[in-house]
Short mmCIF file of C-alpha atoms in Angstrom, two decimals:
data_model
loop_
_atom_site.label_atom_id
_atom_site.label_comp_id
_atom_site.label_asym_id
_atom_site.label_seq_id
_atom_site.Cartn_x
_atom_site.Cartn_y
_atom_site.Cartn_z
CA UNK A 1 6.55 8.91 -15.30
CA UNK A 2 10.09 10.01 -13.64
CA UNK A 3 10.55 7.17 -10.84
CA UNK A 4 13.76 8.12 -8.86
CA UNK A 5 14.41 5.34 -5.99
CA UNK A 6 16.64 6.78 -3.20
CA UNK A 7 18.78 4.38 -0.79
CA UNK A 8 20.36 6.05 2.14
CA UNK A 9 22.76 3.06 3.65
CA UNK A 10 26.04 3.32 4.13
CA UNK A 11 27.32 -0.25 2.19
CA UNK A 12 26.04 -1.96 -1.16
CA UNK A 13 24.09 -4.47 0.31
CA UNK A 14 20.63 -2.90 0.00
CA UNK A 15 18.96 -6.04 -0.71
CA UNK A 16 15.23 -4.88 -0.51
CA UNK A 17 16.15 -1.58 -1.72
CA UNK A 18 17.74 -2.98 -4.87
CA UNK A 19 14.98 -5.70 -5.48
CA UNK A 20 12.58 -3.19 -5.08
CA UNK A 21 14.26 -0.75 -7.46
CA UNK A 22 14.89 -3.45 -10.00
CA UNK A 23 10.64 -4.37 -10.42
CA UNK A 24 10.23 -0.83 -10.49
CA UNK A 25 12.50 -0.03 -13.40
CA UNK A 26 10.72 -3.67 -15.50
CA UNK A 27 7.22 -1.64 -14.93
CA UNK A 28 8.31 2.01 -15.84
CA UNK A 29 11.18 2.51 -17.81
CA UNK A 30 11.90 6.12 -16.54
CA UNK A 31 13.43 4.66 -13.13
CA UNK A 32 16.54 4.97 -12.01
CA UNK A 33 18.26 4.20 -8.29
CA UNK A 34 20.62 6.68 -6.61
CA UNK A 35 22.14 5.83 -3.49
CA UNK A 36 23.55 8.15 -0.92
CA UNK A 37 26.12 7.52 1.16
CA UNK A 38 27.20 9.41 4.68
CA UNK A 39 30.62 7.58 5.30
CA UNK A 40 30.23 5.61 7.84
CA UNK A 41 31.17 2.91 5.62
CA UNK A 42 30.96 -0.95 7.46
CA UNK A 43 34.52 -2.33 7.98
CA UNK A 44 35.40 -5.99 9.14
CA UNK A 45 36.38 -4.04 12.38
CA UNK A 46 33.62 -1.89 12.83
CA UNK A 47 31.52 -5.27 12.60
CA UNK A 48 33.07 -6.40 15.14
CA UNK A 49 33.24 -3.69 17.58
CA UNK A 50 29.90 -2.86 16.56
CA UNK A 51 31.85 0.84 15.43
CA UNK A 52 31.29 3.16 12.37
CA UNK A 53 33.21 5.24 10.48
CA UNK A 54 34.37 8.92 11.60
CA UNK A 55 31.29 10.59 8.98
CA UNK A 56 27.68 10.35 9.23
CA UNK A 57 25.77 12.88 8.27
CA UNK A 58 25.39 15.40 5.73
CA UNK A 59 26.04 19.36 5.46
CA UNK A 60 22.97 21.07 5.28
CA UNK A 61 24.62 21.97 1.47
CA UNK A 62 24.90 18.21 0.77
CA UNK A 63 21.10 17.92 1.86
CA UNK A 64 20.53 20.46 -0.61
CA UNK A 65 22.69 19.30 -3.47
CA UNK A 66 20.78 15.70 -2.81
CA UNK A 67 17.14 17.39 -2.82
CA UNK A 68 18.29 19.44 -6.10
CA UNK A 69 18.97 15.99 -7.88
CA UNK A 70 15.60 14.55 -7.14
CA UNK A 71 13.22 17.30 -7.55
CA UNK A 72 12.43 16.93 -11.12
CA UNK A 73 10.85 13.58 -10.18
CA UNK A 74 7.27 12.41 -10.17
CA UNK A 75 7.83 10.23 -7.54
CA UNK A 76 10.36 9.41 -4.72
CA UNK A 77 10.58 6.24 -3.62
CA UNK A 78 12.92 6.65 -0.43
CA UNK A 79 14.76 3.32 1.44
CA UNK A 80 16.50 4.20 4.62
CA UNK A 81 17.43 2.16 7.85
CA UNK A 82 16.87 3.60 11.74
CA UNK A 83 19.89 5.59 11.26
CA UNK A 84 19.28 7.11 8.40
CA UNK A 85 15.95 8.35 9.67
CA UNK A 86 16.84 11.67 10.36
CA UNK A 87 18.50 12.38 7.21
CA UNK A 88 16.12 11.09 5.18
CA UNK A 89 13.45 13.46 7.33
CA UNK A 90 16.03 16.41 6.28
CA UNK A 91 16.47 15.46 2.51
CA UNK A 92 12.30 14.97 2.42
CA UNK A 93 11.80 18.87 3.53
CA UNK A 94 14.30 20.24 1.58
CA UNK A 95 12.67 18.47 -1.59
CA UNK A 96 9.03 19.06 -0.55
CA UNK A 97 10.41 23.05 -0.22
CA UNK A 98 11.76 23.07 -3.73
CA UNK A 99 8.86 20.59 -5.24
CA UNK A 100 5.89 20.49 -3.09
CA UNK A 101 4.02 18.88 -5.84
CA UNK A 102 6.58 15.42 -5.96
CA UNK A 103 4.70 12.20 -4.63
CA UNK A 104 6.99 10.70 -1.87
CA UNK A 105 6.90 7.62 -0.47
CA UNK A 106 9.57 5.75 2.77
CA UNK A 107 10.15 2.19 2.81
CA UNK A 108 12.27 0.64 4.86
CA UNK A 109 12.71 -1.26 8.21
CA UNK A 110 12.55 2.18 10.51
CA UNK A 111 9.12 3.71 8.61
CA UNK A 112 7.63 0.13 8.63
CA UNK A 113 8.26 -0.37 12.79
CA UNK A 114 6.89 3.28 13.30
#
């Protein structure tokens, strides 16, 4: 089965994300992790002022360029934090347009409080 684990965060922390994606990958060896970034990468600054970088979201060609890489997929295994929920709605539709037959599933703190 073709397990693709998708982490929209800006940063490499992705603790859960990258636990999760590392049990998945011991039970089905046709996993592997992508992780998309926006650019509104986490400075020692921006931590302080509680600021993000000048990007943050994506081109509705970079949606589409994400969604091409992950259709061939059985299943989606999406990670994404409250600000990335809006993205991660946008990548969803474009793949479910091109694939409507991929399994999907959202983890993460934002699908978890809603």
């Amino acid at each position: 089965m073709d397990v693709r684990m998708v982490s929209l965060e800006d940063g490499i922390t992705s603790c859960g994300f990258r636990k999760m994606a590392a049990y998945v990958a011991r039970i089905n060896r046709d996993t592997e992790a992508y992780y998309v970034t926006t650019a509104r990468y986490k400075t020692i600054r921006n931590g302080i002022t509680g600021g993000r970088g000048a990007g943050g979201d994506l081109s509705d060609d970079e949606v589409d360029e994400v969604a091409r890489g992950l259709v061939g997929a059985d299943l989606l295994g999406f990670s994404s934090m409250t600000g990335y929920a809006d993205l991660t709605h946008r990548i969803i539709r474009r793949v479910r347009e091109l694939n409507p037959a991929v399994y999907m599933i959202w983890g993460g703190i934002h699908p978890i409080i809603n």
